[in-house]
Amino acid sequence: MGDPRIGKHLLREEGEVVVDEVTHHWFAYVRPALETGLALVLLVGSWFVDVHVAWALIVVAVVFLVRAGWMALGVVRDRFVITNMRVFRVHGVLSQSLATMPLSRILDISVQKPLHGRLLGFGHFCFESAAQEQGLRDIRYVGRPDDRDLAIQRVVQRAGLRGPRVPN
């Protein structure tokens, strides 16, 4: 249910291999967890109120539970993939979206690490390209963002897209 099946998007006959498959940092699940907690509080609270009010609390709790489950499933099914040829993102629960960008079109990668992200080990990527593909512009809640940025830079360098290597 949570696996977006990345392998079917690879150009295996062209020699494309996955360098890194990025799932979201655990912090992306905080909001669904808080909504689940609120729903549980409402459900327990419905035991202690008048029956005419309890049904409304139960309905609201079920709405929160469904919404939290939907958000959590969306986070699980959102993958950012770095290959030796391109970067792409697959996301969506019922309908699936695929956004891809060849390594040669990546002009700039910004890594934003808010204070809580620095403390917890996550950041957000912002890709700049000539075409400004919106599906890949912002990748949020990336764990170990510095390592992932270096992985992309290594792949770009190995592909010879940024000029010759400078000897040490």
Coordinates of N, CA and C in Angstrom, one line a residue:
M1 N 0.8 -1.2 0.0 CA 0.0 0.0 0.0 C 0.9 1.3 0.0
G2 N 2.0 1.2 0.7 CA 2.8 2.4 0.8 C 3.9 2.5 -0.2
D3 N 4.2 1.4 -1.0 CA 5.3 1.4 -1.9 C 4.8 1.9 -3.3
P4 N 5.4 3.0 -3.7 CA 5.0 3.6 -5.0 C 5.7 2.8 -6.2
R5 N 6.4 1.8 -6.0 CA 7.1 1.0 -7.0 C 8.0 1.8 -7.9
I6 N 9.1 2.2 -7.4 CA 10.0 3.1 -8.1 C 10.6 2.4 -9.3
G7 N 10.9 1.1 -9.2 CA 11.5 0.3 -10.2 C 10.9 0.4 -11.6
K8 N 9.6 0.6 -11.6 CA 8.9 0.6 -12.9 C 9.2 1.9 -13.7
H9 N 9.8 2.9 -13.0 CA 10.1 4.2 -13.6 C 11.5 4.3 -14.1
L10 N 12.3 3.3 -13.8 CA 13.7 3.3 -14.2 C 13.9 2.9 -15.7
L11 N 14.9 3.5 -16.3 CA 15.3 3.2 -17.7 C 16.4 2.2 -17.6
R12 N 16.1 1.0 -17.2 CA 17.1 -0.1 -16.9 C 17.9 -0.4 -18.2
E13 N 17.2 -0.5 -19.4 CA 17.9 -0.8 -20.6 C 18.9 0.3 -21.0
E14 N 18.8 1.5 -20.4 CA 19.7 2.6 -20.7 C 20.8 2.6 -19.6
G15 N 20.7 1.7 -18.7 CA 21.8 1.6 -17.6 C 21.5 2.5 -16.4
E16 N 20.2 2.9 -16.2 CA 19.9 3.8 -15.1 C 19.8 3.0 -13.8
V17 N 20.5 3.5 -12.8 CA 20.4 2.8 -11.5 C 20.1 3.8 -10.4
V18 N 19.5 3.4 -9.3 CA 19.2 4.3 -8.2 C 20.4 4.5 -7.4
V19 N 20.7 5.8 -7.1 CA 21.8 6.2 -6.3 C 21.2 6.3 -4.8
D20 N 20.0 6.9 -4.7 CA 19.4 7.1 -3.4 C 17.9 7.3 -3.6
E21 N 17.2 6.6 -2.8 CA 15.7 6.7 -2.7 C 15.4 7.4 -1.4
V22 N 14.8 8.6 -1.5 CA 14.6 9.4 -0.3 C 13.1 9.4 0.1
T23 N 12.9 8.9 1.4 CA 11.6 8.9 2.0 C 11.6 10.1 2.9
H24 N 10.5 10.5 3.4 CA 10.4 11.6 4.3 C 10.9 11.3 5.7
H25 N 11.4 12.4 6.3 CA 11.9 12.3 7.7 C 10.7 12.0 8.6
W26 N 10.9 11.4 9.7 CA 9.8 11.1 10.6 C 9.0 12.4 11.0
F27 N 9.6 13.5 11.0 CA 8.9 14.7 11.4 C 7.7 15.0 10.5
A28 N 7.7 14.5 9.3 CA 6.6 14.7 8.4 C 5.3 14.1 8.9
Y29 N 5.5 13.1 9.8 CA 4.3 12.4 10.4 C 3.8 13.1 11.6
V30 N 4.3 14.2 12.1 CA 3.9 14.8 13.3 C 2.5 15.3 13.2
R31 N 2.1 16.0 12.1 CA 0.8 16.5 12.0 C -0.3 15.4 11.9
P32 N -0.1 14.3 11.1 CA -1.1 13.2 11.2 C -1.1 12.6 12.6
A33 N 0.0 12.5 13.3 CA 0.0 11.9 14.6 C -0.8 12.8 15.6
L34 N -0.6 14.1 15.5 CA -1.4 15.1 16.3 C -2.9 15.0 16.1
E35 N -3.3 14.9 14.8 CA -4.7 14.8 14.5 C -5.3 13.4 15.0
T36 N -4.5 12.4 14.9 CA -4.9 11.1 15.5 C -5.1 11.2 17.0
G37 N -4.2 11.9 17.7 CA -4.3 12.1 19.1 C -5.5 12.9 19.5
L38 N -5.8 13.9 18.7 CA -7.0 14.7 18.9 C -8.2 13.9 18.7
A39 N -8.2 13.0 17.7 CA -9.4 12.2 17.4 C -9.6 11.2 18.6
L40 N -8.5 10.7 19.1 CA -8.7 9.8 20.3 C -9.2 10.5 21.5
V41 N -8.7 11.7 21.7 CA -9.3 12.5 22.9 C -10.8 12.8 22.7
L42 N -11.2 13.1 21.5 CA -12.6 13.3 21.2 C -13.4 12.0 21.4
L43 N -12.8 10.9 21.0 CA -13.6 9.6 21.2 C -13.7 9.3 22.7
V44 N -12.6 9.5 23.4 CA -12.7 9.2 24.9 C -13.7 10.2 25.5
G45 N -13.6 11.5 25.1 CA -14.5 12.5 25.7 C -15.9 12.2 25.4
S46 N -16.2 11.5 24.3 CA -17.6 11.2 24.0 C -18.3 10.3 25.0
W47 N -17.4 9.6 25.7 CA -18.0 8.7 26.8 C -18.5 9.4 28.0
F48 N -18.1 10.7 28.1 CA -18.4 11.4 29.4 C -19.3 12.6 29.2
V49 N -19.9 12.6 28.0 CA -20.9 13.7 27.7 C -22.3 13.1 27.4
D50 N -23.2 14.0 27.3 CA -24.6 13.6 27.0 C -24.6 12.9 25.6
V51 N -25.5 11.9 25.4 CA -25.5 11.1 24.2 C -25.9 12.0 23.0
H52 N -26.6 13.1 23.2 CA -26.9 14.0 22.1 C -25.7 14.8 21.6
V53 N -24.7 14.9 22.4 CA -23.5 15.6 22.1 C -22.4 14.6 21.6
A54 N -22.5 13.4 22.2 CA -21.5 12.4 21.9 C -21.4 12.0 20.4
W55 N -22.5 11.9 19.8 CA -22.5 11.5 18.4 C -21.8 12.6 17.5
A56 N -21.9 13.8 17.8 CA -21.1 14.9 17.1 C -19.6 14.7 17.3
L57 N -19.2 14.4 18.6 CA -17.8 14.2 18.9 C -17.3 13.0 18.1
I58 N -18.1 12.0 18.0 CA -17.6 10.8 17.3 C -17.5 11.0 15.8
V59 N -18.4 11.8 15.3 CA -18.3 12.1 13.8 C -17.1 13.0 13.6
V60 N -16.8 13.9 14.4 CA -15.6 14.8 14.2 C -14.4 14.0 14.4
A61 N -14.4 13.0 15.4 CA -13.2 12.2 15.6 C -12.9 11.3 14.4
V62 N -14.0 10.7 13.8 CA -13.8 9.9 12.6 C -13.3 10.7 11.4
V63 N -13.8 11.9 11.3 CA -13.2 12.8 10.2 C -11.7 13.1 10.5
F64 N -11.3 13.4 11.7 CA -9.9 13.6 12.0 C -9.1 12.3 11.7
L65 N -9.6 11.1 12.1 CA -8.9 9.9 11.9 C -8.7 9.6 10.4
V66 N -9.8 9.8 9.6 CA -9.7 9.6 8.1 C -8.7 10.6 7.5
R67 N -8.8 11.8 7.9 CA -7.8 12.8 7.4 C -6.4 12.5 7.8
A68 N -6.2 12.1 9.0 CA -4.8 11.8 9.5 C -4.3 10.6 8.7
G69 N -5.1 9.6 8.5 CA -4.7 8.4 7.8 C -4.3 8.8 6.3
W70 N -5.1 9.6 5.7 CA -4.9 10.0 4.3 C -3.6 10.8 4.2
M71 N -3.3 11.7 5.2 CA -2.1 12.5 5.2 C -0.9 11.6 5.4
A72 N -1.0 10.6 6.3 CA 0.1 9.7 6.5 C 0.4 8.9 5.3
L73 N -0.6 8.4 4.7 CA -0.5 7.6 3.5 C 0.2 8.4 2.3
G74 N -0.2 9.7 2.2 CA 0.4 10.6 1.3 C 1.9 10.7 1.5
V75 N 2.3 10.8 2.8 CA 3.7 11.0 3.1 C 4.5 9.7 2.8
V76 N 3.9 8.5 3.1 CA 4.5 7.3 2.8 C 4.7 7.1 1.3
R77 N 3.8 7.5 0.5 CA 3.8 7.2 -0.9 C 4.6 8.3 -1.7
D78 N 5.2 9.3 -1.0 CA 5.9 10.4 -1.6 C 7.4 10.0 -1.6
R79 N 8.0 9.8 -2.8 CA 9.4 9.4 -2.9 C 10.2 10.3 -3.8
F80 N 11.4 10.6 -3.4 CA 12.3 11.4 -4.2 C 13.4 10.5 -4.5
V81 N 13.8 10.3 -5.8 CA 14.8 9.4 -6.2 C 15.9 10.1 -7.0
I82 N 17.1 9.7 -6.6 CA 18.3 10.2 -7.3 C 18.9 9.0 -8.1
T83 N 19.0 9.1 -9.4 CA 19.6 8.1 -10.2 C 20.9 8.6 -10.8
N84 N 21.6 7.8 -11.6 CA 22.8 8.2 -12.2 C 22.5 9.1 -13.5
M85 N 21.2 9.2 -13.8 CA 20.9 10.0 -15.0 C 19.9 11.2 -14.7
R86 N 19.2 11.1 -13.7 CA 18.2 12.1 -13.4 C 17.7 12.1 -11.9
V87 N 16.9 13.0 -11.6 CA 16.2 13.0 -10.3 C 14.7 13.0 -10.6
F88 N 13.9 12.2 -9.8 CA 12.5 12.3 -10.0 C 11.8 12.1 -8.7
R89 N 10.5 12.5 -8.8 CA 9.6 12.4 -7.6 C 8.3 11.7 -8.0
V90 N 8.0 10.7 -7.2 CA 6.7 10.0 -7.4 C 5.9 10.2 -6.1
H91 N 4.7 10.7 -6.3 CA 3.8 10.9 -5.2 C 2.3 10.8 -5.6
G92 N 1.5 10.6 -4.6 CA 0.1 10.5 -4.8 C -0.5 9.2 -4.2
V93 N -1.7 9.2 -3.8 CA -2.3 8.1 -3.1 C -3.2 7.3 -4.2
L94 N -4.3 7.9 -4.6 CA -5.1 7.3 -5.6 C -4.6 7.5 -7.0
S95 N -4.3 8.7 -7.4 CA -3.6 9.0 -8.6 C -2.2 9.3 -8.3
Q96 N -1.3 8.8 -9.2 CA 0.1 9.0 -9.0 C 0.7 10.0 -9.9
S97 N 1.5 10.9 -9.4 CA 2.2 11.9 -10.2 C 3.7 11.6 -10.3
L98 N 4.3 11.9 -11.4 CA 5.7 11.7 -11.6 C 6.3 12.9 -12.2
A99 N 7.3 13.5 -11.6 CA 8.0 14.7 -12.1 C 9.5 14.3 -12.2
T100 N 10.1 14.6 -13.3 CA 11.4 14.1 -13.5 C 12.3 15.3 -14.1
M101 N 13.6 15.3 -13.8 CA 14.5 16.3 -14.3 C 15.8 15.6 -14.6
P102 N 16.3 15.7 -15.8 CA 17.6 15.2 -16.1 C 18.7 16.0 -15.3
L103 N 19.8 15.3 -14.9 CA 20.8 16.0 -14.2 C 21.4 17.2 -14.9
S104 N 21.4 17.2 -16.2 CA 22.0 18.3 -16.9 C 21.1 19.6 -16.8
R105 N 19.9 19.5 -16.4 CA 19.0 20.7 -16.3 C 19.0 21.3 -14.9
I106 N 19.6 20.6 -13.9 CA 19.7 21.2 -12.6 C 20.7 22.3 -12.6
L107 N 20.2 23.5 -12.3 CA 21.1 24.7 -12.3 C 21.6 24.9 -10.9
D108 N 20.7 24.7 -9.9 CA 21.0 25.1 -8.5 C 20.2 24.3 -7.6
I109 N 20.7 23.9 -6.5 CA 20.0 23.2 -5.4 C 20.2 24.0 -4.1
S110 N 19.1 24.5 -3.6 CA 19.2 25.2 -2.3 C 18.7 24.2 -1.2
V111 N 19.4 24.1 -0.1 CA 19.0 23.3 1.0 C 18.6 24.3 2.1
Q112 N 17.4 24.2 2.6 CA 16.9 25.0 3.7 C 16.7 24.2 4.9
K113 N 17.4 24.6 6.0 CA 17.3 23.8 7.2 C 16.8 24.8 8.3
P114 N 15.5 24.7 8.6 CA 15.0 25.5 9.7 C 15.6 25.1 11.0
L115 N 15.5 25.9 12.1 CA 16.2 25.5 13.4 C 15.7 24.1 13.8
H116 N 14.4 23.9 13.9 CA 14.0 22.5 14.3 C 14.5 21.4 13.4
G117 N 14.6 21.8 12.1 CA 15.2 20.8 11.1 C 16.6 20.5 11.4
R118 N 17.4 21.5 11.8 CA 18.8 21.3 12.1 C 18.9 20.4 13.3
L119 N 18.1 20.7 14.3 CA 18.1 19.9 15.5 C 17.7 18.4 15.3
L120 N 16.7 18.2 14.5 CA 16.2 16.9 14.3 C 16.7 16.2 13.0
G121 N 17.5 16.8 12.2 CA 18.2 16.2 11.1 C 17.4 16.2 9.8
F122 N 16.7 17.2 9.5 CA 16.0 17.3 8.2 C 16.1 18.7 7.6
G123 N 15.8 18.7 6.3 CA 15.8 20.0 5.6 C 14.9 19.9 4.4
H124 N 14.8 21.0 3.6 CA 14.0 21.1 2.5 C 14.9 21.4 1.3
F125 N 14.7 20.7 0.1 CA 15.4 21.0 -1.1 C 14.6 21.9 -2.0
C126 N 15.2 22.8 -2.6 CA 14.6 23.7 -3.7 C 15.5 23.6 -4.9
F127 N 14.9 23.0 -6.0 CA 15.6 22.8 -7.2 C 15.3 24.0 -8.2
E128 N 16.3 24.5 -8.8 CA 16.2 25.6 -9.8 C 16.6 25.0 -11.1
S129 N 15.8 25.1 -12.1 CA 16.2 24.7 -13.5 C 15.7 25.7 -14.4
A130 N 16.1 25.6 -15.7 CA 15.6 26.5 -16.7 C 14.1 26.5 -16.9
A131 N 13.5 25.3 -16.8 CA 12.1 25.1 -17.1 C 11.2 25.3 -15.8
Q132 N 11.8 25.3 -14.6 CA 11.1 25.5 -13.4 C 9.9 24.5 -13.3
E133 N 10.3 23.2 -13.4 CA 9.3 22.1 -13.2 C 8.8 22.2 -11.8
Q134 N 7.5 22.4 -11.6 CA 7.0 22.6 -10.3 C 6.9 21.3 -9.5
G135 N 6.8 20.2 -10.1 CA 6.7 18.9 -9.4 C 8.0 18.6 -8.6
L136 N 9.1 19.2 -9.1 CA 10.4 18.9 -8.4 C 11.0 20.1 -7.8
R137 N 10.3 21.2 -7.8 CA 10.9 22.4 -7.2 C 11.2 22.3 -5.7
D138 N 10.2 21.9 -4.9 CA 10.3 21.8 -3.5 C 10.1 20.4 -3.0
I139 N 11.1 19.9 -2.4 CA 11.1 18.6 -1.7 C 11.2 18.8 -0.2
R140 N 10.2 18.5 0.5 CA 10.2 18.9 1.9 C 10.5 17.7 2.8
Y141 N 11.0 17.9 4.0 CA 11.3 16.9 5.0 C 12.2 15.9 4.5
V142 N 13.4 16.3 4.0 CA 14.4 15.3 3.6 C 15.3 15.1 4.7
G143 N 15.5 13.8 5.1 CA 16.4 13.4 6.2 C 17.8 13.5 5.6
R144 N 18.7 13.9 6.5 CA 20.2 14.0 6.2 C 20.3 14.8 4.9
P145 N 19.9 16.1 4.9 CA 19.9 16.9 3.6 C 21.3 17.1 3.1
D146 N 22.3 17.3 4.0 CA 23.6 17.5 3.5 C 24.2 16.3 2.7
D147 N 23.9 15.1 3.3 CA 24.4 13.9 2.6 C 23.7 13.7 1.3
R148 N 22.4 14.0 1.2 CA 21.6 13.9 0.0 C 22.1 14.9 -1.1
D149 N 22.4 16.1 -0.6 CA 22.9 17.2 -1.5 C 24.3 16.7 -2.1
L150 N 25.1 16.2 -1.2 CA 26.4 15.7 -1.7 C 26.3 14.6 -2.7
A151 N 25.3 13.7 -2.5 CA 25.1 12.6 -3.4 C 24.7 13.1 -4.8
I152 N 23.8 14.1 -4.8 CA 23.4 14.7 -6.1 C 24.6 15.3 -6.7
Q153 N 25.4 16.1 -6.0 CA 26.6 16.8 -6.6 C 27.6 15.7 -7.1
R154 N 27.8 14.6 -6.4 CA 28.7 13.6 -6.9 C 28.2 13.0 -8.2
V155 N 26.9 12.7 -8.3 CA 26.4 12.1 -9.5 C 26.5 13.1 -10.7
V156 N 26.2 14.3 -10.4 CA 26.4 15.4 -11.5 C 27.8 15.5 -11.9
Q157 N 28.8 15.4 -10.9 CA 30.2 15.5 -11.3 C 30.7 14.3 -12.0
R158 N 30.2 13.1 -11.6 CA 30.6 11.9 -12.3 C 30.1 11.8 -13.7
A159 N 29.0 12.4 -13.9 CA 28.4 12.5 -15.3 C 29.1 13.5 -16.2
G160 N 30.0 14.3 -15.6 CA 30.7 15.2 -16.4 C 29.9 16.4 -16.8
L161 N 28.9 16.8 -16.0 CA 28.0 17.9 -16.4 C 28.4 19.2 -15.9
R162 N 29.4 19.3 -15.0 CA 29.8 20.6 -14.4 C 31.3 20.9 -14.7
G163 N 31.9 20.3 -15.7 CA 33.2 20.6 -16.0 C 34.2 19.6 -15.5
P164 N 35.5 19.8 -15.8 CA 36.5 18.8 -15.4 C 36.7 18.8 -13.9
R165 N 37.2 17.7 -13.3 CA 37.5 17.7 -11.9 C 38.8 18.4 -11.7
V166 N 38.9 19.0 -10.6 CA 40.1 19.8 -10.2 C 41.0 18.8 -9.4
P167 N 42.3 18.6 -9.8 CA 43.1 17.7 -9.0 C 43.4 18.2 -7.7
N168 N 43.6 17.3 -6.7 CA 43.9 17.7 -5.3 C 45.3 18.2 -5.2

